[in-house]
mmCIF file of C-alpha atoms in Angstrom:
data_model
loop_
_atom_site.group_PDB
_atom_site.id
_atom_site.type_symbol
_atom_site.label_atom_id
_atom_site.label_comp_id
_atom_site.label_asym_id
_atom_site.label_seq_id
_atom_site.Cartn_x
_atom_site.Cartn_y
_atom_site.Cartn_z
ATOM 1 C CA UNK A 440 2.465 -13.419 31.994
ATOM 2 C CA UNK A 441 2.642 -17.194 32.047
ATOM 3 C CA UNK A 442 4.459 -19.641 29.783
ATOM 4 C CA UNK A 443 3.963 -23.310 28.970
ATOM 5 C CA UNK A 444 4.763 -25.644 26.063
ATOM 6 C CA UNK A 445 6.852 -22.865 24.527
ATOM 7 C CA UNK A 446 3.885 -20.449 24.381
ATOM 8 C CA UNK A 447 3.441 -17.197 26.287
ATOM 9 C CA UNK A 448 0.035 -16.121 27.678
ATOM 10 C CA UNK A 449 -0.700 -12.467 28.457
ATOM 11 C CA UNK A 450 -3.536 -9.988 28.841
ATOM 12 C CA UNK A 451 -3.894 -7.078 26.442
ATOM 13 C CA UNK A 452 -1.891 -4.685 28.628
ATOM 14 C CA UNK A 453 0.959 -7.170 28.883
ATOM 15 C CA UNK A 454 0.718 -7.818 25.153
ATOM 16 C CA UNK A 455 1.261 -4.124 24.433
ATOM 17 C CA UNK A 456 4.439 -4.008 26.500
ATOM 18 C CA UNK A 457 5.708 -7.293 25.090
ATOM 19 C CA UNK A 458 5.050 -6.244 21.478
ATOM 20 C CA UNK A 459 6.887 -2.953 21.976
ATOM 21 C CA UNK A 460 10.003 -4.893 22.994
ATOM 22 C CA UNK A 461 9.983 -7.176 19.938
ATOM 23 C CA UNK A 462 12.489 -6.605 17.136
ATOM 24 C CA UNK A 463 11.155 -7.917 13.827
ATOM 25 C CA UNK A 464 13.393 -7.849 10.769
ATOM 26 C CA UNK A 465 10.939 -8.886 8.042
ATOM 27 C CA UNK A 466 8.710 -6.192 6.567
ATOM 28 C CA UNK A 467 5.070 -6.437 7.687
ATOM 29 C CA UNK A 468 2.386 -5.117 5.327
ATOM 30 C CA UNK A 469 -0.818 -6.806 6.551
ATOM 31 C CA UNK A 470 -2.462 -8.201 9.669
ATOM 32 C CA UNK A 471 -4.822 -11.136 9.116
ATOM 33 C CA UNK A 472 -8.062 -11.895 10.960
ATOM 34 C CA UNK A 473 -9.262 -15.506 11.361
ATOM 35 C CA UNK A 474 -11.516 -17.548 13.613
ATOM 36 C CA UNK A 475 -10.717 -21.089 14.693
ATOM 37 C CA UNK A 476 -14.317 -22.329 14.066
ATOM 38 C CA UNK A 477 -13.244 -25.595 15.700
ATOM 39 C CA UNK A 478 -12.185 -25.415 18.481
ATOM 40 C CA UNK A 479 -14.919 -23.051 19.664
ATOM 41 C CA UNK A 480 -16.331 -21.747 22.933
ATOM 42 C CA UNK A 481 -17.564 -25.217 23.927
ATOM 43 C CA UNK A 482 -13.928 -26.377 24.035
ATOM 44 C CA UNK A 483 -12.755 -23.582 26.352
ATOM 45 C CA UNK A 484 -13.120 -24.005 30.133
ATOM 46 C CA UNK A 485 -11.501 -20.743 31.212
ATOM 47 C CA UNK A 486 -8.088 -22.175 32.055
ATOM 48 C CA UNK A 487 -7.031 -24.481 29.213
ATOM 49 C CA UNK A 488 -5.396 -21.861 26.981
ATOM 50 C CA UNK A 489 -2.097 -23.716 26.667
ATOM 51 C CA UNK A 490 -3.725 -27.099 26.100
ATOM 52 C CA UNK A 491 -5.921 -25.726 23.285
ATOM 53 C CA UNK A 492 -2.950 -23.934 21.702
ATOM 54 C CA UNK A 493 -0.847 -27.101 21.872
ATOM 55 C CA UNK A 494 -3.691 -29.112 20.334
ATOM 56 C CA UNK A 495 -3.859 -26.673 17.416
ATOM 57 C CA UNK A 496 -0.099 -26.925 16.950
ATOM 58 C CA UNK A 497 -0.290 -30.731 16.976
ATOM 59 C CA UNK A 498 -2.984 -30.605 14.290
ATOM 60 C CA UNK A 499 -1.109 -28.104 12.125
ATOM 61 C CA UNK A 500 2.148 -30.068 12.331
ATOM 62 C CA UNK A 501 0.807 -33.618 12.393
ATOM 63 C CA UNK A 502 -2.163 -33.343 10.017
ATOM 64 C CA UNK A 503 -1.281 -30.381 7.815
ATOM 65 C CA UNK A 504 2.445 -31.079 7.657
ATOM 66 C CA UNK A 505 3.413 -27.530 8.623
ATOM 67 C CA UNK A 506 6.628 -26.760 10.466
ATOM 68 C CA UNK A 507 4.811 -25.085 13.376
ATOM 69 C CA UNK A 508 1.442 -23.777 14.494
ATOM 70 C CA UNK A 509 0.004 -21.653 11.679
ATOM 71 C CA UNK A 510 -0.750 -18.401 13.521
ATOM 72 C CA UNK A 511 1.354 -15.896 15.414
ATOM 73 C CA UNK A 512 -1.316 -15.285 18.087
ATOM 74 C CA UNK A 513 -4.563 -16.774 19.377
ATOM 75 C CA UNK A 514 -7.017 -14.518 21.223
ATOM 76 C CA UNK A 515 -9.231 -16.475 23.640
ATOM 77 C CA UNK A 516 -12.802 -15.811 24.877
ATOM 78 C CA UNK A 517 -11.513 -14.264 28.125
ATOM 79 C CA UNK A 518 -9.360 -11.791 26.189
ATOM 80 C CA UNK A 519 -6.074 -13.546 26.905
ATOM 81 C CA UNK A 520 -3.536 -13.724 24.066
ATOM 82 C CA UNK A 521 -1.286 -16.752 23.516
ATOM 83 C CA UNK A 522 1.736 -16.610 21.231
ATOM 84 C CA UNK A 523 2.243 -19.076 18.376
ATOM 85 C CA UNK A 524 4.978 -19.155 15.766
ATOM 86 C CA UNK A 525 7.860 -16.673 15.721
ATOM 87 C CA UNK A 526 7.122 -13.206 14.371
ATOM 88 C CA UNK A 527 10.070 -13.699 12.012
ATOM 89 C CA UNK A 528 8.319 -16.694 10.445
ATOM 90 C CA UNK A 529 5.733 -16.354 7.690
ATOM 91 C CA UNK A 530 2.320 -17.608 8.899
ATOM 92 C CA UNK A 531 0.423 -20.478 7.271
ATOM 93 C CA UNK A 532 -3.002 -18.883 7.139
ATOM 94 C CA UNK A 533 -4.073 -17.476 3.728
ATOM 95 C CA UNK A 534 -2.806 -19.417 0.715
ATOM 96 C CA UNK A 535 -0.493 -17.256 -1.387
ATOM 97 C CA UNK A 536 -0.850 -14.188 0.851
ATOM 98 C CA UNK A 537 1.244 -14.886 3.936
ATOM 99 C CA UNK A 538 4.711 -13.549 3.226
ATOM 100 C CA UNK A 539 4.425 -10.087 4.799
ATOM 101 C CA UNK A 540 1.661 -10.819 7.317
ATOM 102 C CA UNK A 541 0.970 -11.151 11.015
ATOM 103 C CA UNK A 542 -1.785 -13.709 11.697
ATOM 104 C CA UNK A 543 -4.406 -13.598 14.468
ATOM 105 C CA UNK A 544 -6.632 -16.622 15.155
ATOM 106 C CA UNK A 545 -9.638 -15.738 17.293
ATOM 107 C CA UNK A 546 -10.791 -18.693 19.363
ATOM 108 C CA UNK A 547 -14.425 -19.435 18.529
ATOM 109 C CA UNK A 548 -16.991 -19.918 15.787
ATOM 110 C CA UNK A 549 -18.192 -16.489 14.678
ATOM 111 C CA UNK A 550 -20.443 -17.599 11.858
ATOM 112 C CA UNK A 551 -24.102 -16.631 12.299
ATOM 113 C CA UNK A 552 -25.653 -19.039 14.799
ATOM 114 C CA UNK A 553 -22.274 -19.850 16.339
ATOM 115 C CA UNK A 554 -20.590 -18.343 19.393
ATOM 116 C CA UNK A 555 -21.577 -14.936 20.730
ATOM 117 C CA UNK A 556 -18.257 -13.124 21.093
ATOM 118 C CA UNK A 557 -17.530 -12.037 24.663
ATOM 119 C CA UNK A 558 -16.835 -8.395 25.429
ATOM 120 C CA UNK A 559 -13.393 -9.330 26.743
ATOM 121 C CA UNK A 560 -12.446 -11.013 23.488
ATOM 122 C CA UNK A 561 -13.946 -8.221 21.390
ATOM 123 C CA UNK A 562 -11.888 -5.555 23.143
ATOM 124 C CA UNK A 563 -8.718 -7.645 22.973
ATOM 125 C CA UNK A 564 -9.142 -8.212 19.220
ATOM 126 C CA UNK A 565 -9.594 -4.506 18.531
ATOM 127 C CA UNK A 566 -6.735 -3.389 20.764
ATOM 128 C CA UNK A 567 -4.312 -6.094 19.630
ATOM 129 C CA UNK A 568 -5.002 -5.311 15.964
ATOM 130 C CA UNK A 569 -4.449 -1.607 16.654
ATOM 131 C CA UNK A 570 -1.157 -2.346 18.405
ATOM 132 C CA UNK A 571 0.076 -4.321 15.394
ATOM 133 C CA UNK A 572 -0.997 -1.525 13.034
ATOM 134 C CA UNK A 573 0.819 1.044 15.147
ATOM 135 C CA UNK A 574 4.021 -0.969 15.486
ATOM 136 C CA UNK A 575 4.326 -1.763 11.786
ATOM 137 C CA UNK A 576 2.810 1.470 10.440
ATOM 138 C CA UNK A 577 -0.056 -0.358 8.715
ATOM 139 C CA UNK A 578 -2.988 1.565 7.237
ATOM 140 C CA UNK A 579 -6.302 0.945 8.959
ATOM 141 C CA UNK A 580 -8.117 -0.020 5.784
ATOM 142 C CA UNK A 581 -9.047 -3.155 3.806
ATOM 143 C CA UNK A 582 -5.474 -3.551 2.563
ATOM 144 C CA UNK A 583 -3.590 -3.215 5.843
ATOM 145 C CA UNK A 584 -6.110 -5.404 7.710
ATOM 146 C CA UNK A 585 -7.401 -8.424 5.805
ATOM 147 C CA UNK A 586 -9.980 -11.167 6.333
ATOM 148 C CA UNK A 587 -9.442 -14.738 5.150
ATOM 149 C CA UNK A 588 -12.880 -14.602 3.502
ATOM 150 C CA UNK A 589 -11.615 -12.137 0.894
ATOM 151 C CA UNK A 590 -9.299 -14.703 -0.748
ATOM 152 C CA UNK A 591 -10.119 -17.746 -2.861
ATOM 153 C CA UNK A 592 -9.435 -20.878 -0.855
ATOM 154 C CA UNK A 593 -7.709 -22.767 -3.693
ATOM 155 C CA UNK A 594 -5.850 -20.077 -5.626
ATOM 156 C CA UNK A 595 -5.263 -17.318 -3.073
ATOM 157 C CA UNK A 596 -6.712 -14.789 -5.524
ATOM 158 C CA UNK A 597 -8.394 -11.843 -3.825
ATOM 159 C CA UNK A 598 -12.055 -11.757 -4.814
ATOM 160 C CA UNK A 599 -13.516 -10.067 -1.700
ATOM 161 C CA UNK A 600 -15.661 -13.093 -0.914
ATOM 162 C CA UNK A 601 -17.300 -13.696 -4.297
ATOM 163 C CA UNK A 602 -15.871 -17.138 -5.099
ATOM 164 C CA UNK A 603 -14.945 -20.403 -3.390
ATOM 165 C CA UNK A 604 -14.065 -18.801 -0.066
ATOM 166 C CA UNK A 605 -14.101 -19.761 3.599
ATOM 167 C CA UNK A 606 -16.382 -17.699 5.844
ATOM 168 C CA UNK A 607 -13.403 -16.983 8.147
ATOM 169 C CA UNK A 608 -13.289 -14.908 10.385
ATOM 170 C CA UNK A 609 -17.045 -15.532 10.452
ATOM 171 C CA UNK A 610 -20.237 -14.240 8.896
ATOM 172 C CA UNK A 611 -21.049 -12.545 12.211
ATOM 173 C CA UNK A 612 -17.517 -11.275 12.978
ATOM 174 C CA UNK A 613 -17.998 -7.624 13.989
ATOM 175 C CA UNK A 614 -21.155 -7.360 11.892
ATOM 176 C CA UNK A 615 -20.053 -9.550 8.988
ATOM 177 C CA UNK A 616 -17.136 -10.758 6.901
ATOM 178 C CA UNK A 617 -17.540 -8.611 3.762
ATOM 179 C CA UNK A 618 -15.327 -5.630 2.962
ATOM 180 C CA UNK A 619 -18.227 -3.251 3.560
ATOM 181 C CA UNK A 620 -18.844 -4.899 6.964
ATOM 182 C CA UNK A 621 -15.200 -4.388 7.852
ATOM 183 C CA UNK A 622 -15.273 -0.732 6.823
ATOM 184 C CA UNK A 623 -18.501 -0.052 8.720
ATOM 185 C CA UNK A 624 -17.952 -2.018 11.920
ATOM 186 C CA UNK A 625 -14.371 -3.152 12.548
ATOM 187 C CA UNK A 626 -12.122 -0.522 10.944
ATOM 188 C CA UNK A 627 -13.591 2.431 12.913
ATOM 189 C CA UNK A 628 -12.944 0.637 16.211
ATOM 190 C CA UNK A 629 -9.317 -0.042 15.310
ATOM 191 C CA UNK A 630 -8.840 3.489 13.949
ATOM 192 C CA UNK A 631 -10.119 4.939 17.222
ATOM 193 C CA UNK A 632 -7.522 2.895 19.129
ATOM 194 C CA UNK A 633 -4.681 4.280 17.017
ATOM 195 C CA UNK A 634 -5.891 7.852 17.463
ATOM 196 C CA UNK A 635 -8.449 7.972 14.691
ATOM 197 C CA UNK A 636 -5.799 8.242 12.001
ATOM 198 C CA UNK A 637 -5.555 6.213 8.825
ATOM 199 C CA UNK A 638 -1.872 5.635 8.123
ATOM 200 C CA UNK A 639 -1.154 6.232 4.440
ATOM 201 C CA UNK A 640 2.485 7.351 4.217
ATOM 202 C CA UNK A 641 5.038 4.792 3.099
ATOM 203 C CA UNK A 642 8.300 5.139 5.046
ATOM 204 C CA UNK A 643 11.164 6.611 3.054
ATOM 205 C CA UNK A 644 13.997 4.210 3.871
ATOM 206 C CA UNK A 645 17.358 3.664 2.226
ATOM 207 C CA UNK A 646 15.978 0.597 0.488
ATOM 208 C CA UNK A 647 14.746 -2.960 0.791
ATOM 209 C CA UNK A 648 16.401 -6.358 0.494
ATOM 210 C CA UNK A 649 15.041 -9.892 0.400
ATOM 211 C CA UNK A 650 16.761 -12.725 2.251
ATOM 212 C CA UNK A 651 17.983 -15.528 -0.036
ATOM 213 C CA UNK A 652 19.570 -17.784 2.627
ATOM 214 C CA UNK A 653 17.435 -20.262 4.552
ATOM 215 C CA UNK A 654 18.254 -18.435 7.801
ATOM 216 C CA UNK A 655 20.312 -15.265 8.157
ATOM 217 C CA UNK A 656 21.881 -14.232 11.461
ATOM 218 C CA UNK A 657 21.471 -10.694 12.779
ATOM 219 C CA UNK A 658 24.637 -9.270 14.356
ATOM 220 C CA UNK A 659 25.278 -6.198 16.504
ATOM 221 C CA UNK A 660 27.874 -4.801 14.102
ATOM 222 C CA UNK A 661 28.873 -4.803 10.437
ATOM 223 C CA UNK A 662 31.132 -7.853 10.583
ATOM 224 C CA UNK A 663 30.992 -11.575 11.380
ATOM 225 C CA UNK A 664 33.292 -10.844 14.325
ATOM 226 C CA UNK A 665 30.399 -9.158 16.130
ATOM 227 C CA UNK A 666 28.106 -11.283 18.270
ATOM 228 C CA UNK A 667 24.615 -12.285 17.226
ATOM 229 C CA UNK A 668 21.849 -9.945 18.428
ATOM 230 C CA UNK A 669 20.383 -11.438 21.599
ATOM 231 C CA UNK A 670 16.942 -9.895 21.091
ATOM 232 C CA UNK A 671 16.419 -11.026 17.493
ATOM 233 C CA UNK A 672 16.047 -14.433 15.931
ATOM 234 C CA UNK A 673 17.675 -15.218 12.574
ATOM 235 C CA UNK A 674 15.742 -13.932 9.573
ATOM 236 C CA UNK A 675 14.169 -16.540 7.312
ATOM 237 C CA UNK A 676 14.335 -16.909 3.534
ATOM 238 C CA UNK A 677 11.912 -14.650 1.677
ATOM 239 C CA UNK A 678 11.734 -11.999 4.403
ATOM 240 C CA UNK A 679 11.919 -8.460 3.030
ATOM 241 C CA UNK A 680 14.091 -6.206 5.192
ATOM 242 C CA UNK A 681 14.133 -2.431 5.451
ATOM 243 C CA UNK A 682 17.700 -1.234 4.958
ATOM 244 C CA UNK A 683 18.848 1.904 6.773
ATOM 245 C CA UNK A 684 22.602 1.852 6.131
ATOM 246 C CA UNK A 685 25.359 -0.147 4.414
ATOM 247 C CA UNK A 686 28.963 -0.797 5.435
ATOM 248 C CA UNK A 687 31.471 -3.144 3.786
ATOM 249 C CA UNK A 688 28.764 -5.359 2.342
ATOM 250 C CA UNK A 689 26.707 -5.429 5.557
ATOM 251 C CA UNK A 690 23.199 -3.997 5.828
ATOM 252 C CA UNK A 691 21.770 -2.188 8.853
ATOM 253 C CA UNK A 692 18.160 -3.318 9.343
ATOM 254 C CA UNK A 693 17.158 -1.268 12.384
ATOM 255 C CA UNK A 694 16.684 2.482 12.541
ATOM 256 C CA UNK A 695 17.291 2.696 16.281
ATOM 257 C CA UNK A 696 19.656 -0.193 17.056
ATOM 258 C CA UNK A 697 22.910 -1.605 15.702
ATOM 259 C CA UNK A 698 21.466 -4.674 13.969
ATOM 260 C CA UNK A 699 23.193 -5.880 10.791
ATOM 261 C CA UNK A 700 22.981 -8.739 8.287
ATOM 262 C CA UNK A 701 25.489 -9.851 5.656
ATOM 263 C CA UNK A 702 24.339 -8.471 2.324
ATOM 264 C CA UNK A 703 25.790 -11.415 0.383
ATOM 265 C CA UNK A 704 22.745 -13.427 1.400
ATOM 266 C CA UNK A 705 20.220 -10.840 0.239
ATOM 267 C CA UNK A 706 19.063 -9.316 -3.027
ATOM 268 C CA UNK A 707 17.855 -5.711 -3.400
ATOM 269 C CA UNK A 708 14.156 -5.239 -4.143
ATOM 270 C CA UNK A 709 12.004 -2.224 -4.946
ATOM 271 C CA UNK A 710 8.703 -1.448 -3.253
ATOM 272 C CA UNK A 711 5.744 -0.530 -5.450
ATOM 273 C CA UNK A 712 1.969 -0.184 -5.279
ATOM 274 C CA UNK A 713 -0.598 -1.336 -7.829
ATOM 275 C CA UNK A 714 -2.397 1.558 -9.555
ATOM 276 C CA UNK A 715 -4.824 -0.508 -11.673
ATOM 277 C CA UNK A 716 -8.219 -1.543 -10.308
ATOM 278 C CA UNK A 717 -7.235 -5.178 -10.938
ATOM 279 C CA UNK A 718 -3.760 -6.186 -12.133
ATOM 280 C CA UNK A 719 -3.116 -9.583 -13.714
ATOM 281 C CA UNK A 720 -0.196 -11.612 -12.376
ATOM 282 C CA UNK A 721 1.400 -13.665 -15.139
ATOM 283 C CA UNK A 722 3.788 -16.628 -15.263
ATOM 284 C CA UNK A 723 6.243 -14.716 -17.457
ATOM 285 C CA UNK A 724 7.128 -11.249 -18.767
ATOM 286 C CA UNK A 725 4.444 -10.795 -21.407
ATOM 287 C CA UNK A 726 0.743 -10.993 -22.149
ATOM 288 C CA UNK A 727 1.346 -14.302 -23.944
ATOM 289 C CA UNK A 728 2.050 -15.924 -20.555
ATOM 290 C CA UNK A 729 -0.813 -17.359 -18.534
ATOM 291 C CA UNK A 730 -2.579 -15.426 -15.784
ATOM 292 C CA UNK A 731 -1.806 -17.023 -12.408
ATOM 293 C CA UNK A 732 -3.598 -14.495 -10.194
ATOM 294 C CA UNK A 733 -4.641 -10.887 -9.720
ATOM 295 C CA UNK A 734 -3.795 -8.033 -7.373
ATOM 296 C CA UNK A 735 -6.178 -5.237 -6.282
ATOM 297 C CA UNK A 736 -5.498 -1.520 -6.433
ATOM 298 C CA UNK A 737 -3.122 -0.175 -3.707
ATOM 299 C CA UNK A 738 -1.667 -3.659 -3.072
ATOM 300 C CA UNK A 739 2.016 -3.346 -2.167
ATOM 301 C CA UNK A 740 4.606 -5.580 -3.827
ATOM 302 C CA UNK A 741 8.384 -6.040 -3.907
ATOM 303 C CA UNK A 742 10.126 -6.234 -7.275
ATOM 304 C CA UNK A 743 13.420 -8.070 -7.739
ATOM 305 C CA UNK A 744 13.849 -7.968 -11.536
ATOM 306 C CA UNK A 745 12.765 -5.660 -14.356
ATOM 307 C CA UNK A 746 12.652 -6.849 -17.971
ATOM 308 C CA UNK A 747 11.632 -4.077 -20.352
ATOM 309 C CA UNK A 748 7.994 -3.335 -19.421
ATOM 310 C CA UNK A 749 7.640 -6.216 -16.932
ATOM 311 C CA UNK A 750 8.594 -6.735 -13.294
ATOM 312 C CA UNK A 751 9.146 -9.992 -11.392
ATOM 313 C CA UNK A 752 7.940 -10.427 -7.832
ATOM 314 C CA UNK A 753 10.672 -11.241 -5.325
ATOM 315 C CA UNK A 754 11.738 -14.935 -5.312
ATOM 316 C CA UNK A 755 8.697 -15.943 -7.369
ATOM 317 C CA UNK A 756 8.146 -16.646 -11.058
ATOM 318 C CA UNK A 757 5.328 -14.120 -11.145
ATOM 319 C CA UNK A 758 5.348 -11.036 -13.362
ATOM 320 C CA UNK A 759 3.497 -7.712 -13.424
ATOM 321 C CA UNK A 760 3.163 -5.038 -16.082
ATOM 322 C CA UNK A 761 5.374 -2.128 -15.044
ATOM 323 C CA UNK A 762 2.922 0.477 -16.348
ATOM 324 C CA UNK A 763 0.460 -0.430 -13.586
ATOM 325 C CA UNK A 764 2.955 0.003 -10.742
ATOM 326 C CA UNK A 765 3.914 3.132 -8.824
ATOM 327 C CA UNK A 766 7.385 2.756 -7.328
ATOM 328 C CA UNK A 767 8.172 4.217 -3.930
ATOM 329 C CA UNK A 768 10.824 6.927 -4.201
ATOM 330 C CA UNK A 769 13.674 6.366 -1.758
#
């Protein structure tokens, strides 16, 4: 491994070991696939990983006004992986669909007629995606792994590439950027890496809570007198935490370690899945409110408030009809 400018560079074997050691408090439901388009292979000389990553960060912060580089990881043509923003931070990659995601940017232009993906990069993309799926128990399907192309660029509505969409991660990315291309070409490769299994079970935890403070410290015991966890960064506002135990108003957020947060700065939420083919998202609890988006079948959501037959999404003024949701039994 090598570090520079606050980034860490590693090969896929090192990435696996590093990822296994990471403690992530926020709940991860999807892993995103993107290509950089520009920069592309013509901008990579085999040794300028850190310089290209820093240039992307400068653009994201200086031009886009973001707080950090948009992605969590960039995978380069030689198969090396460079870290980006903290895993505890929501990425800035797919408008309206970032909150529970891990974001990969793949260095290159993978539209038809663009860069021919190297074998080293191809293998790293498949293996790294599989490692994320394994760590966060994500299903290897079109809902656990998502392409930017499947979401409307302006609204964030999922339309599977039928509207005003970017081509990202490329019209020639593993055979194409459509859902059917993903299912035929990319998903089987990832599934093989995780043992050929499609993960479908939702973990039965004590519950879920959403962070309402801007940043919430993680401590090694159920009291402010305990020290902050050295291997975890503070959790950011909007992160949904799995809760495994409760003691004197403190919530245990790790199944295997003594990691706790103060429950005063959280709100309980319920996990549910959409059972309609397409479910309208409305600006209020009723059909008289405007439609502000849609969700596809099997999409997972977190509900903070219920009002008769309507449910509000956590920390958002967005409402769903309760009859089209299946709640996870705890």
